[in-house]
Amino acid sequence: MDLIAEGIAKALALLTSFDPEVLGITLLSLKVSGTATLLSLLVGITSGTLLALAEFPGKRLLMSLVNTGMGLPPVVVGLFVTIFLWRNGPLGFLGILYTPTAMILAQGIIATPIVTGITLASVQNLPANLKLQILALGATRPQLVWILIKEARLPLLAGVMAGFGGVISEVGASIMVGGNIKGYSRVLTTATVMETSRGNFDVAIALSLILLLLCFVINYLLTRIQQRERPR
Amino acid sequence: MTTAPLLEARNLSVVRGGAEVLSIPDFTVAGNEVLSLIGPNGAGKSTLLLALARLLPLSAGEIRCRGESVMANRHLVPYRRRLAMVFQEPLLFDATVYDNVASGLKIRGLGRDELRRRVGEALELLQMTHLAERSARKLSGGEAQRTSLARAFAIRPELIFLDEPFSALDPPTRRTLTDDLERVLKATGTAAILATHDQMDALRLSDRMAVMHRGKILQSGPPVEVFNRPGTELVASLVGMENVLAGTVLDSREGLLTLALGEHRIAVPGRGAPGETVRFCIRPEHITLTSFDPAGGTSARNVLPATITAIAPMGIYQKLQIDCGFPLIVFLTQQSLGELHLAPQRTTFASFKATAVHLLRSGPDCHSTPKDD
């Protein structure tokens, strides 16, 4: 038990002293996962809404694929992103393997199906005639998509939380495509893995606490927004 | 300018799952006309409205608006911007009443000042200015549907489609909203197509009525005519057995109208201007028949000599068709029929109280229910 108590004490010390290395790791985590989530929102909300609206053969299959993608194992994503970005891989010329950019790419791929799937479900949950009502009001196709997204904004916030939660806590892909390079591509999760394997439990606990705190603050803010608008 | 009708449809067909769910060879709506579609659930009323608004893929047919085809994809948005649609559910946006009423105008990209003016007008028209800042989530069913109407009228449509707009509401709310809809349609002179299964609404609001069944229009014409002269047994069964008549106001005093109907004079509770034509209906079970002229011996104000033209059993009643210069349908119990020795071609006297007559017009008088003796 001493191990944990000492760990927490050390963690608090690290936290309160604003250790520059820990601060850098935290900020990079936020930057990588935040950017990846934003990208996934852009792609996921648009494609989820379009998928909900469109009627075409094979729609059910595509929907099943999206829903499967919501549970995409990060290591699989990490593997394929690595292969694509490998020096003589299809995108090797970009030279971004083992950079934060590659991590954003991998995390974006993990979060996009989550956001797409939740968007799909949210838009399909709107009243069936709402689409007709919006078109009858004279909306063009882009206006229709925009209004439907606005109407589904509350359940969509759940998509934002799920997407962000999925990538900030992800470790497999980040290590594989980022390389956990000190001061460059090291984030909270990869650092925790490393410190634990070295037996530096106090540092690992400190990093974990920061990770939890970060998740809590972000989700608290999003929940506040969601509940403020909720029907009473 | 052309004199092409506001809306014209030819050979409309909608096929769903291999079955033709809508088949309309010829359909026209004139500007300022209020047309009602009546028929049972599944008759194709909603499908016709959606097809006419180009919100549903057509299997065949052509629709023209003021003579111009609206079939190509590039016509859809400009065409729909001339229309408005109100569904049975209010389908409001998660926003304030004001923003909801403004939504159609925002879609059209109206400037801020013009938008504010038009929303204000629409709110006033539907008498709901005081609700402007209320969240749409906190509205009652009637208020929500009123908002939906205001949103539709705010865009000043040339034609408004109303798909059973009040059938989800409780009767008092439905009456108030129907009154307001009638007032607004008159005030704005907007043409409308109203799908309803409430025949009273159809009678009150519309200039023309079309009876639908299984995706087809069986008969259309002025409501009084459709009700009184159904072309087929099927139409007769779909429009029910109401006696619907039209008369001219001769005199109006102390809340009692005297109407001229052919040679007859009929007393009806209500107010009106002499010379005005009003429609009214008499429920068949509120007419009594006697074999002698009951003048003075009855409290009924209206007594008309009549000839019996047909008698047919109908459930617990016998259904009699009589001719008093205009056709009337009367329901009698088997017992009364026997006591009165009534038979086809016999002369009889039909009497009904003034309060048995429903004036088909807005105002408090039109919903008076006659009290049974």
Coordinates of C-alpha atoms in Angstrom, one line a residue:
Chain A
M1 CA 0.0 0.0 0.0
D2 CA 2.9 2.3 0.6
L3 CA 3.7 2.2 -3.0
I4 CA 0.3 3.8 -3.9
A5 CA 0.5 6.4 -1.1
E6 CA 4.0 7.4 -2.1
G7 CA 3.0 7.4 -5.7
I8 CA 0.1 9.7 -5.0
A9 CA 2.3 12.0 -2.9
K10 CA 4.9 12.2 -5.6
A11 CA 2.2 12.7 -8.2
L12 CA 0.8 15.7 -6.3
A13 CA 4.3 17.1 -6.0
L14 CA 4.8 16.8 -9.7
L15 CA 1.5 18.3 -10.4
T16 CA 1.9 21.3 -8.1
S17 CA 5.4 22.0 -9.2
F18 CA 4.4 22.3 -12.9
D19 CA 7.2 20.1 -14.0
P20 CA 8.0 21.4 -17.5
E21 CA 8.3 17.9 -19.0
V22 CA 5.0 16.8 -17.6
L23 CA 3.4 20.0 -18.8
G24 CA 4.8 19.5 -22.3
I25 CA 3.5 15.9 -22.4
T26 CA 0.0 17.1 -21.2
L27 CA -0.2 19.9 -23.8
L28 CA 0.9 17.6 -26.6
S29 CA -1.8 15.1 -25.5
L30 CA -4.4 17.8 -25.7
K31 CA -3.1 19.1 -29.0
V32 CA -3.0 15.7 -30.7
S33 CA -6.3 14.3 -29.4
G34 CA -8.1 17.7 -29.7
T35 CA -7.0 18.1 -33.3
A36 CA -7.8 14.5 -34.1
T37 CA -11.3 14.9 -32.5
L38 CA -12.0 18.1 -34.5
L39 CA -11.0 16.4 -37.8
S40 CA -13.2 13.4 -36.9
L41 CA -16.1 15.8 -36.2
L42 CA -15.7 17.4 -39.5
V43 CA -15.6 14.2 -41.4
G44 CA -17.9 12.1 -39.2
I45 CA -20.8 14.6 -38.7
T46 CA -21.0 15.3 -42.4
S47 CA -20.7 11.7 -43.6
G48 CA -23.0 10.5 -40.8
T49 CA -25.7 13.0 -41.7
L50 CA -25.4 12.3 -45.5
L51 CA -25.5 8.5 -44.8
A52 CA -28.6 8.9 -42.7
L53 CA -30.3 10.9 -45.5
A54 CA -29.2 8.9 -48.5
E55 CA -31.0 5.9 -49.9
F56 CA -28.9 3.5 -51.9
P57 CA -28.4 -0.2 -52.2
G58 CA -25.8 -1.4 -49.7
K59 CA -26.7 1.3 -47.1
R60 CA -27.3 -1.3 -44.4
L61 CA -23.9 -2.9 -45.1
L62 CA -22.2 0.4 -44.9
M63 CA -24.0 1.2 -41.7
S64 CA -22.8 -2.1 -40.2
L65 CA -19.3 -1.3 -41.3
V66 CA -19.5 2.1 -39.6
N67 CA -20.8 0.6 -36.4
T68 CA -18.0 -2.0 -36.5
G69 CA -15.6 0.8 -37.0
M70 CA -16.8 2.3 -33.7
G71 CA -14.8 -0.5 -32.0
L72 CA -11.8 -0.3 -34.3
P73 CA -8.8 -1.7 -32.3
P74 CA -6.2 1.1 -32.0
V75 CA -3.3 -1.3 -32.7
V76 CA -4.8 -2.3 -36.0
V77 CA -5.1 1.4 -37.0
G78 CA -1.5 1.9 -35.7
L79 CA -0.3 -1.0 -37.8
F80 CA -1.9 0.2 -41.1
V81 CA -1.0 3.8 -40.6
T82 CA 2.6 2.7 -40.0
I83 CA 2.6 0.6 -43.1
F84 CA 1.2 3.5 -45.2
L85 CA 3.6 6.0 -43.8
W86 CA 6.7 3.7 -43.9
R87 CA 9.6 5.0 -46.0
N88 CA 8.7 2.9 -49.1
G89 CA 5.0 2.7 -48.3
P90 CA 2.2 4.4 -50.4
L91 CA 2.4 7.7 -48.3
G92 CA 6.1 7.3 -47.3
F93 CA 7.0 10.4 -49.3
L94 CA 5.2 12.5 -46.7
G95 CA 7.9 11.7 -44.2
I96 CA 5.6 12.1 -41.2
L97 CA 6.1 8.7 -39.5
Y98 CA 7.1 9.2 -35.8
T99 CA 5.7 12.7 -35.7
P100 CA 2.7 14.2 -33.9
T101 CA 1.1 14.6 -37.3
A102 CA 1.1 10.8 -37.8
M103 CA -0.5 10.5 -34.3
I104 CA -3.2 13.0 -35.3
L105 CA -3.9 11.0 -38.4
A106 CA -4.1 7.7 -36.5
Q107 CA -6.3 9.1 -33.8
G108 CA -8.5 10.8 -36.3
I109 CA -9.0 7.4 -38.0
I110 CA -10.0 5.9 -34.7
A111 CA -12.4 8.7 -33.7
T112 CA -14.1 9.2 -37.1
P113 CA -16.3 6.0 -37.1
I114 CA -17.3 6.7 -33.5
V115 CA -18.5 10.2 -34.5
T116 CA -20.1 9.0 -37.7
G117 CA -22.0 6.2 -36.0
I118 CA -23.4 8.4 -33.3
T119 CA -24.3 11.1 -35.8
L120 CA -26.0 8.5 -37.9
A121 CA -28.1 7.3 -35.0
S122 CA -28.9 10.8 -33.8
V123 CA -30.1 12.0 -37.2
Q124 CA -32.1 8.8 -37.8
N125 CA -33.7 9.5 -34.4
L126 CA -35.2 12.8 -35.5
P127 CA -38.9 12.6 -36.6
A128 CA -39.2 11.1 -40.0
N129 CA -41.3 14.0 -41.4
L130 CA -38.8 16.6 -40.2
K131 CA -36.7 16.2 -43.3
L132 CA -39.8 16.7 -45.5
Q133 CA -40.8 19.7 -43.4
I134 CA -37.4 21.3 -43.8
L135 CA -37.5 20.7 -47.6
A136 CA -41.0 22.1 -47.7
L137 CA -39.7 25.3 -46.0
G138 CA -37.6 25.7 -49.2
A139 CA -34.3 24.4 -48.0
T140 CA -31.5 23.4 -50.4
R141 CA -29.6 20.2 -49.8
P142 CA -26.8 21.9 -47.8
Q143 CA -29.3 23.8 -45.8
L144 CA -31.2 20.6 -45.0
V145 CA -28.0 18.9 -43.8
W146 CA -27.0 21.9 -41.6
I147 CA -30.5 22.2 -40.0
L148 CA -30.6 18.5 -39.3
I149 CA -27.2 18.7 -37.6
K150 CA -28.4 21.6 -35.5
E151 CA -31.5 19.7 -34.5
A152 CA -29.4 16.7 -33.5
R153 CA -26.9 18.8 -31.6
L154 CA -27.6 17.4 -28.1
P155 CA -27.0 13.7 -29.0
L156 CA -24.1 14.8 -31.2
L157 CA -22.4 16.1 -28.1
A158 CA -22.3 12.5 -26.9
G159 CA -20.5 11.8 -30.1
V160 CA -17.9 14.5 -29.3
M161 CA -17.4 13.1 -25.8
A162 CA -17.1 9.5 -27.1
G163 CA -14.7 10.5 -29.9
F164 CA -12.4 12.5 -27.6
G165 CA -12.6 9.9 -24.8
G166 CA -11.6 7.2 -27.3
V167 CA -8.5 9.0 -28.6
I168 CA -7.1 10.7 -25.5
S169 CA -7.0 7.3 -23.7
E170 CA -5.6 5.4 -26.7
V171 CA -2.0 4.2 -26.5
G172 CA -1.4 1.5 -29.0
A173 CA -1.6 3.5 -32.2
S174 CA 0.2 6.5 -30.6
I175 CA 3.2 4.5 -29.7
M176 CA 3.3 2.7 -33.1
V177 CA 3.1 5.8 -35.3
G178 CA 4.5 8.4 -32.8
G179 CA 7.4 6.4 -31.4
N180 CA 7.1 8.0 -27.9
I181 CA 10.0 10.3 -28.6
K182 CA 10.9 12.3 -25.5
G183 CA 10.0 16.0 -25.8
Y184 CA 8.6 15.4 -29.3
S185 CA 5.9 12.7 -29.6
R186 CA 5.5 11.6 -26.0
V187 CA 1.9 11.9 -24.7
L188 CA 0.3 11.0 -21.4
T189 CA -0.7 7.5 -22.3
T190 CA 2.6 6.5 -24.0
A191 CA 4.6 8.1 -21.1
T192 CA 2.5 6.2 -18.5
V193 CA 3.3 2.9 -20.3
M194 CA 7.0 3.7 -20.4
E195 CA 7.2 4.8 -16.7
T196 CA 5.3 1.8 -15.5
S197 CA 7.6 -0.6 -17.4
R198 CA 10.5 1.1 -15.8
G199 CA 9.0 0.7 -12.3
N200 CA 8.6 4.5 -11.9
F201 CA 5.1 4.1 -10.4
D202 CA 5.0 7.5 -8.8
V203 CA 5.5 9.3 -12.2
A204 CA 3.0 6.8 -13.8
I205 CA 0.4 7.6 -11.2
A206 CA 0.9 11.3 -11.6
L207 CA 0.5 11.0 -15.4
S208 CA -2.6 8.9 -14.9
L209 CA -4.1 11.4 -12.6
I210 CA -3.5 14.2 -15.1
L211 CA -5.1 12.1 -17.8
L212 CA -8.2 11.4 -15.7
L213 CA -8.5 15.0 -14.7
L214 CA -8.2 16.1 -18.3
C215 CA -11.0 13.7 -19.4
F216 CA -13.1 14.8 -16.5
V217 CA -12.8 18.5 -17.2
I218 CA -13.5 18.2 -20.9
N219 CA -16.5 15.9 -20.3
Y220 CA -17.8 18.1 -17.5
L221 CA -17.8 21.1 -19.9
L222 CA -19.5 19.2 -22.7
T223 CA -22.1 17.7 -20.2
R224 CA -22.8 21.2 -18.9
I225 CA -23.6 22.4 -22.4
Q226 CA -25.7 19.3 -23.2
Q227 CA -27.7 19.5 -20.0
R228 CA -28.3 23.2 -20.1
E229 CA -30.2 22.7 -23.4
R230 CA -31.9 19.5 -22.4
P231 CA -35.8 19.5 -22.4
R232 CA -37.3 20.0 -18.9
Chain B
M1 CA -50.1 37.2 -68.0
T2 CA -51.3 33.7 -68.5
T3 CA -54.4 32.4 -66.9
A4 CA -52.9 29.0 -66.2
P5 CA -54.2 27.5 -62.9
L6 CA -52.1 27.8 -59.8
L7 CA -51.4 24.0 -59.7
E8 CA -52.1 21.4 -62.4
A9 CA -51.2 17.7 -62.3
R10 CA -51.6 15.2 -65.0
N11 CA -51.4 11.4 -64.8
L12 CA -49.7 11.4 -61.4
S13 CA -48.7 7.9 -60.3
V14 CA -46.8 6.8 -57.3
V15 CA -45.8 3.1 -57.1
R16 CA -44.5 1.7 -53.9
G17 CA -43.5 -1.9 -53.4
G18 CA -45.0 -2.9 -56.8
A19 CA -48.5 -1.4 -55.9
E20 CA -49.8 1.9 -57.3
V21 CA -50.6 3.9 -54.1
L22 CA -51.6 7.0 -56.0
S23 CA -53.2 7.4 -59.4
I24 CA -54.5 10.9 -60.3
P25 CA -55.2 11.4 -64.0
D26 CA -56.2 15.1 -63.7
F27 CA -56.0 17.6 -60.8
T28 CA -56.2 21.3 -60.7
V29 CA -56.2 24.0 -58.0
A30 CA -57.1 27.6 -58.8
G31 CA -55.6 30.6 -57.1
N32 CA -57.5 31.5 -53.8
E33 CA -59.2 28.1 -53.8
V34 CA -59.5 26.0 -50.7
L35 CA -59.7 22.4 -51.6
S36 CA -60.2 19.7 -49.1
L37 CA -59.3 16.0 -49.5
I38 CA -61.4 13.7 -47.5
G39 CA -61.3 10.0 -47.2
P40 CA -60.4 7.2 -44.7
N41 CA -56.8 6.6 -43.4
G42 CA -54.7 5.2 -46.2
A43 CA -56.8 6.7 -48.9
G44 CA -53.7 8.5 -50.2
K45 CA -54.4 12.0 -49.0
S46 CA -51.0 12.6 -47.5
T47 CA -49.3 10.9 -50.5
L48 CA -51.1 13.2 -52.9
L49 CA -50.0 16.3 -50.8
L50 CA -46.4 15.1 -50.8
A51 CA -46.5 14.3 -54.5
L52 CA -47.9 17.7 -55.3
A53 CA -45.3 19.5 -53.2
R54 CA -42.6 17.4 -55.0
L55 CA -41.5 15.9 -51.7
L56 CA -42.0 12.4 -53.0
P57 CA -40.6 10.7 -56.1
L58 CA -43.2 10.3 -58.7
S59 CA -43.4 7.1 -60.8
A60 CA -45.1 9.1 -63.6
G61 CA -46.9 12.3 -64.3
E62 CA -46.3 16.0 -64.6
I63 CA -47.0 18.9 -62.3
R64 CA -47.2 22.5 -63.5
C65 CA -47.3 25.6 -61.4
R66 CA -48.9 28.6 -63.2
G67 CA -48.3 26.8 -66.4
E68 CA -44.7 26.0 -65.9
S69 CA -43.4 22.5 -65.3
V70 CA -41.8 21.9 -61.9
M71 CA -40.5 18.4 -62.8
A72 CA -36.7 19.0 -63.3
N73 CA -34.5 18.9 -60.2
R74 CA -33.4 22.5 -60.7
H75 CA -37.1 23.5 -60.3
L76 CA -37.6 21.8 -57.0
V77 CA -36.2 24.4 -54.6
P78 CA -37.7 27.5 -56.4
Y79 CA -41.1 25.6 -56.6
R80 CA -41.1 24.6 -53.0
R81 CA -40.4 28.2 -52.0
R82 CA -43.8 29.2 -53.3
L83 CA -45.5 26.6 -51.0
A84 CA -45.8 25.9 -47.4
M85 CA -46.7 22.7 -45.6
V86 CA -48.2 22.0 -42.2
F87 CA -48.1 18.4 -41.0
Q88 CA -50.2 16.7 -38.3
E89 CA -47.2 16.9 -36.0
P90 CA -45.9 20.5 -35.4
L91 CA -42.3 19.4 -36.4
L92 CA -40.9 22.5 -34.7
F93 CA -37.2 23.2 -34.4
D94 CA -35.5 23.1 -31.0
A95 CA -35.6 26.9 -30.7
T96 CA -37.9 29.8 -29.7
V97 CA -41.3 30.4 -31.3
Y98 CA -39.8 33.4 -33.0
D99 CA -36.9 31.5 -34.5
N100 CA -39.3 28.8 -35.6
V101 CA -41.5 31.3 -37.4
A102 CA -38.5 32.9 -38.9
S103 CA -37.0 29.6 -40.2
G104 CA -38.5 29.6 -43.6
L105 CA -37.5 33.2 -44.1
K106 CA -34.0 32.5 -43.0
I107 CA -33.7 29.7 -45.5
R108 CA -34.7 32.2 -48.1
G109 CA -31.9 34.5 -47.0
L110 CA -34.2 37.5 -46.0
G111 CA -32.5 40.5 -44.5
R112 CA -32.7 41.2 -40.8
D113 CA -35.3 44.0 -40.9
E114 CA -37.5 42.4 -43.4
L115 CA -37.3 39.1 -41.5
R116 CA -38.3 40.8 -38.2
R117 CA -41.2 42.5 -39.8
R118 CA -42.5 39.4 -41.5
V119 CA -42.2 37.3 -38.4
G120 CA -44.0 39.9 -36.4
E121 CA -46.8 40.0 -38.9
A122 CA -47.2 36.2 -38.9
L123 CA -47.2 36.1 -35.1
E124 CA -49.9 38.7 -35.0
L125 CA -51.9 37.0 -37.7
L126 CA -52.0 33.8 -35.5
Q127 CA -52.4 35.9 -32.3
M128 CA -49.4 34.6 -30.6
T129 CA -47.1 37.6 -30.3
H130 CA -46.9 37.0 -26.5
L131 CA -45.3 33.6 -27.1
A132 CA -42.5 34.8 -29.3
E133 CA -39.7 34.2 -26.8
R134 CA -41.1 30.9 -25.5
S135 CA -39.0 27.8 -26.2
A136 CA -40.8 25.5 -28.6
R137 CA -40.4 22.7 -26.1
K138 CA -42.5 24.4 -23.6
L139 CA -45.6 24.8 -25.8
S140 CA -48.9 23.0 -25.5
G141 CA -50.0 20.9 -28.4
G142 CA -52.3 23.7 -29.7
E143 CA -49.6 26.4 -29.3
A144 CA -47.1 24.2 -31.1
Q145 CA -49.5 23.7 -34.1
R146 CA -50.2 27.4 -34.1
T147 CA -46.5 28.1 -34.3
S148 CA -46.3 25.7 -37.2
L149 CA -49.1 27.6 -39.0
A150 CA -47.4 30.9 -38.3
R151 CA -44.1 29.5 -39.7
A152 CA -46.1 28.5 -42.9
F153 CA -47.9 31.8 -43.3
A154 CA -44.8 33.8 -42.6
I155 CA -43.3 32.9 -46.0
R156 CA -46.5 34.1 -47.7
P157 CA -47.0 31.0 -49.7
E158 CA -49.1 31.0 -52.9
L159 CA -50.4 27.6 -51.8
I160 CA -50.5 26.0 -48.4
F161 CA -50.7 22.2 -47.9
L162 CA -52.3 21.1 -44.7
D163 CA -52.0 17.4 -43.8
E164 CA -54.6 16.7 -41.0
P165 CA -53.2 19.7 -39.2
F166 CA -55.5 19.5 -36.1
S167 CA -56.4 15.8 -35.8
A168 CA -54.0 15.2 -33.0
L169 CA -55.5 18.0 -30.8
D170 CA -58.3 17.9 -28.3
P171 CA -61.7 19.1 -29.6
P172 CA -61.9 22.6 -28.0
T173 CA -58.3 23.4 -29.2
R174 CA -59.2 22.0 -32.6
R175 CA -62.2 24.2 -32.9
T176 CA -60.3 27.4 -32.0
L177 CA -57.5 26.6 -34.4
T178 CA -60.0 25.8 -37.2
D179 CA -61.6 29.1 -36.6
D180 CA -58.3 30.8 -36.8
L181 CA -57.2 28.9 -39.9
E182 CA -60.4 29.9 -41.6
R183 CA -59.9 33.6 -40.7
V184 CA -56.2 33.6 -41.8
L185 CA -57.0 31.9 -45.1
K186 CA -59.7 34.5 -45.8
A187 CA -57.5 37.4 -44.7
T188 CA -54.5 36.4 -46.7
G189 CA -56.4 34.9 -49.7
T190 CA -54.0 32.0 -49.7
A191 CA -55.0 28.9 -51.7
A192 CA -55.0 25.7 -49.7
I193 CA -55.2 22.0 -50.0
L194 CA -56.4 20.5 -46.7
A195 CA -56.3 16.7 -46.1
T196 CA -58.8 15.9 -43.3
H197 CA -61.1 13.2 -42.2
D198 CA -63.3 15.7 -40.4
Q199 CA -66.2 16.4 -42.7
M200 CA -67.2 19.4 -40.8
D201 CA -63.8 21.0 -41.4
A202 CA -64.1 20.2 -45.0
L203 CA -67.5 21.8 -45.3
R204 CA -66.6 24.9 -43.3
L205 CA -63.2 25.6 -44.9
S206 CA -63.4 24.5 -48.5
D207 CA -64.7 25.7 -51.8
R208 CA -64.3 22.3 -53.3
M209 CA -64.0 18.9 -51.9
A210 CA -62.4 15.7 -53.3
V211 CA -63.3 12.3 -52.0
M212 CA -60.3 9.9 -52.0
H213 CA -60.2 6.2 -51.7
R214 CA -57.3 3.8 -52.4
G215 CA -55.1 6.4 -54.1
K216 CA -57.8 7.7 -56.4
I217 CA -60.1 10.7 -56.4
L218 CA -63.6 9.3 -56.7
Q219 CA -65.5 12.6 -56.9
S220 CA -64.8 16.2 -56.5
G221 CA -67.0 19.3 -56.5
P222 CA -68.5 21.9 -54.2
P223 CA -68.9 20.3 -50.7
V224 CA -72.7 20.6 -50.7
E225 CA -73.0 18.9 -54.0
V226 CA -70.6 16.1 -53.0
F227 CA -72.5 15.5 -49.8
N228 CA -76.0 15.6 -51.4
R229 CA -75.3 14.0 -54.7
P230 CA -72.6 11.4 -54.1
G231 CA -72.0 9.8 -57.5
T232 CA -71.6 6.3 -56.2
E233 CA -72.5 4.1 -53.2
L234 CA -68.9 4.2 -52.2
V235 CA -68.7 8.0 -52.1
A236 CA -72.0 8.1 -50.2
S237 CA -70.6 5.7 -47.6
L238 CA -67.3 7.8 -47.4
V239 CA -69.1 11.1 -46.9
G240 CA -71.6 9.8 -44.4
M241 CA -75.2 10.7 -44.2
E242 CA -75.3 14.3 -43.3
N243 CA -77.9 16.5 -45.0
V244 CA -75.8 19.4 -46.2
L245 CA -77.7 22.3 -47.8
A246 CA -77.1 25.8 -49.0
G247 CA -79.6 28.7 -48.5
T248 CA -79.8 32.5 -48.8
V249 CA -80.2 34.7 -45.8
L250 CA -83.5 36.6 -46.0
D251 CA -83.6 38.0 -42.5
S252 CA -81.5 38.0 -39.4
R253 CA -82.9 39.1 -36.0
E254 CA -82.4 38.2 -32.4
G255 CA -79.9 35.5 -33.2
L256 CA -82.3 33.8 -35.6
L257 CA -81.8 33.6 -39.3
T258 CA -84.5 33.0 -41.9
L259 CA -83.1 31.2 -44.9
A260 CA -84.6 30.8 -48.3
L261 CA -84.2 27.3 -49.7
G262 CA -86.2 26.9 -52.9
E263 CA -89.7 27.8 -51.9
H264 CA -89.1 27.0 -48.3
R265 CA -88.2 29.1 -45.4
I266 CA -86.0 27.6 -42.7
A267 CA -85.2 29.1 -39.3
V268 CA -81.7 28.6 -38.1
P269 CA -79.9 30.0 -35.0
G270 CA -77.1 32.4 -36.1
R271 CA -76.3 35.8 -37.6
G272 CA -75.7 36.8 -41.1
A273 CA -76.3 39.5 -43.7
P274 CA -79.3 39.4 -45.9
G275 CA -78.4 38.0 -49.4
E276 CA -75.5 36.0 -48.0
T277 CA -75.3 32.3 -49.0
V278 CA -74.7 30.0 -46.0
R279 CA -74.3 26.3 -45.8
F280 CA -75.8 24.2 -43.1
C281 CA -76.4 20.7 -42.2
I282 CA -79.1 18.7 -40.4
R283 CA -78.3 15.4 -38.8
P284 CA -80.7 12.7 -40.1
E285 CA -81.6 11.5 -36.7
H286 CA -82.8 15.0 -35.7
I287 CA -85.6 15.1 -38.2
T288 CA -89.0 13.8 -37.3
L289 CA -91.7 12.7 -39.7
T290 CA -95.5 12.9 -39.1
S291 CA -98.3 11.8 -41.4
F292 CA -100.2 15.1 -40.8
D293 CA -99.2 18.8 -40.7
P294 CA -98.2 19.3 -37.1
A295 CA -98.4 23.1 -37.4
G296 CA -98.9 24.6 -33.9
G297 CA -98.7 21.1 -32.3
T298 CA -95.0 21.0 -32.3
S299 CA -92.1 23.0 -30.8
A300 CA -90.2 22.5 -34.1
R301 CA -89.9 25.7 -36.1
N302 CA -89.3 24.1 -39.4
V303 CA -92.0 21.9 -41.0
L304 CA -91.8 20.9 -44.6
P305 CA -94.1 18.7 -46.7
A306 CA -92.2 15.9 -48.3
T307 CA -92.6 12.8 -50.4
I308 CA -90.8 9.6 -49.4
T309 CA -88.6 8.3 -52.2
A310 CA -86.9 5.3 -50.6
I311 CA -86.6 3.3 -47.4
A312 CA -83.7 1.1 -46.6
P313 CA -82.6 -0.6 -43.3
M314 CA -79.5 0.7 -41.8
G315 CA -78.4 -0.9 -38.5
I316 CA -80.9 -0.1 -35.8
Y317 CA -82.4 2.7 -37.9
Q318 CA -84.3 2.8 -41.1
K319 CA -82.9 5.2 -43.6
L320 CA -85.5 7.2 -45.5
Q321 CA -84.8 9.4 -48.4
I322 CA -87.4 12.2 -48.7
D323 CA -87.9 14.9 -51.2
C324 CA -89.0 18.4 -50.0
G325 CA -88.0 20.1 -53.2
F326 CA -84.5 19.2 -52.1
P327 CA -83.4 15.8 -50.9
L328 CA -83.2 15.0 -47.2
I329 CA -82.1 11.9 -45.4
V330 CA -84.0 10.9 -42.2
F331 CA -83.2 8.1 -39.7
L332 CA -86.2 6.5 -38.0
T333 CA -86.4 3.6 -35.6
Q334 CA -88.2 0.5 -36.9
Q335 CA -90.9 1.2 -34.3
S336 CA -91.6 4.7 -35.5
L337 CA -91.7 3.6 -39.1
G338 CA -94.4 1.0 -38.2
E339 CA -96.4 3.4 -36.2
L340 CA -96.4 6.0 -38.9
H341 CA -97.4 3.6 -41.7
L342 CA -94.7 5.2 -43.9
A343 CA -94.0 3.8 -47.4
P344 CA -92.4 5.0 -50.6
Q345 CA -94.4 7.6 -52.5
R346 CA -96.4 8.5 -49.4
T347 CA -96.7 12.2 -48.5
T348 CA -95.4 13.2 -45.0
F349 CA -94.2 16.2 -43.0
A350 CA -90.6 16.6 -42.0
S351 CA -90.1 18.8 -39.0
F352 CA -86.9 19.8 -37.1
K353 CA -86.1 22.3 -34.5
A354 CA -84.1 25.4 -35.4
T355 CA -81.4 24.2 -33.1
A356 CA -81.1 21.0 -35.1
V357 CA -79.5 22.9 -37.9
H358 CA -75.7 23.4 -37.9
L359 CA -74.6 26.5 -39.6
L360 CA -71.3 25.7 -41.3
R361 CA -69.6 28.9 -40.5
S362 CA -67.2 30.2 -37.9
G363 CA -68.5 31.8 -34.8
P364 CA -70.1 30.3 -31.7
D365 CA -73.3 29.3 -33.4
C366 CA -72.0 26.6 -35.8
H367 CA -71.3 24.1 -33.1
S368 CA -74.6 24.2 -31.3
T369 CA -75.8 20.8 -30.5
P370 CA -79.5 20.2 -30.5
K371 CA -80.9 18.8 -27.3
D372 CA -82.9 15.7 -27.5
D373 CA -86.5 15.9 -26.4

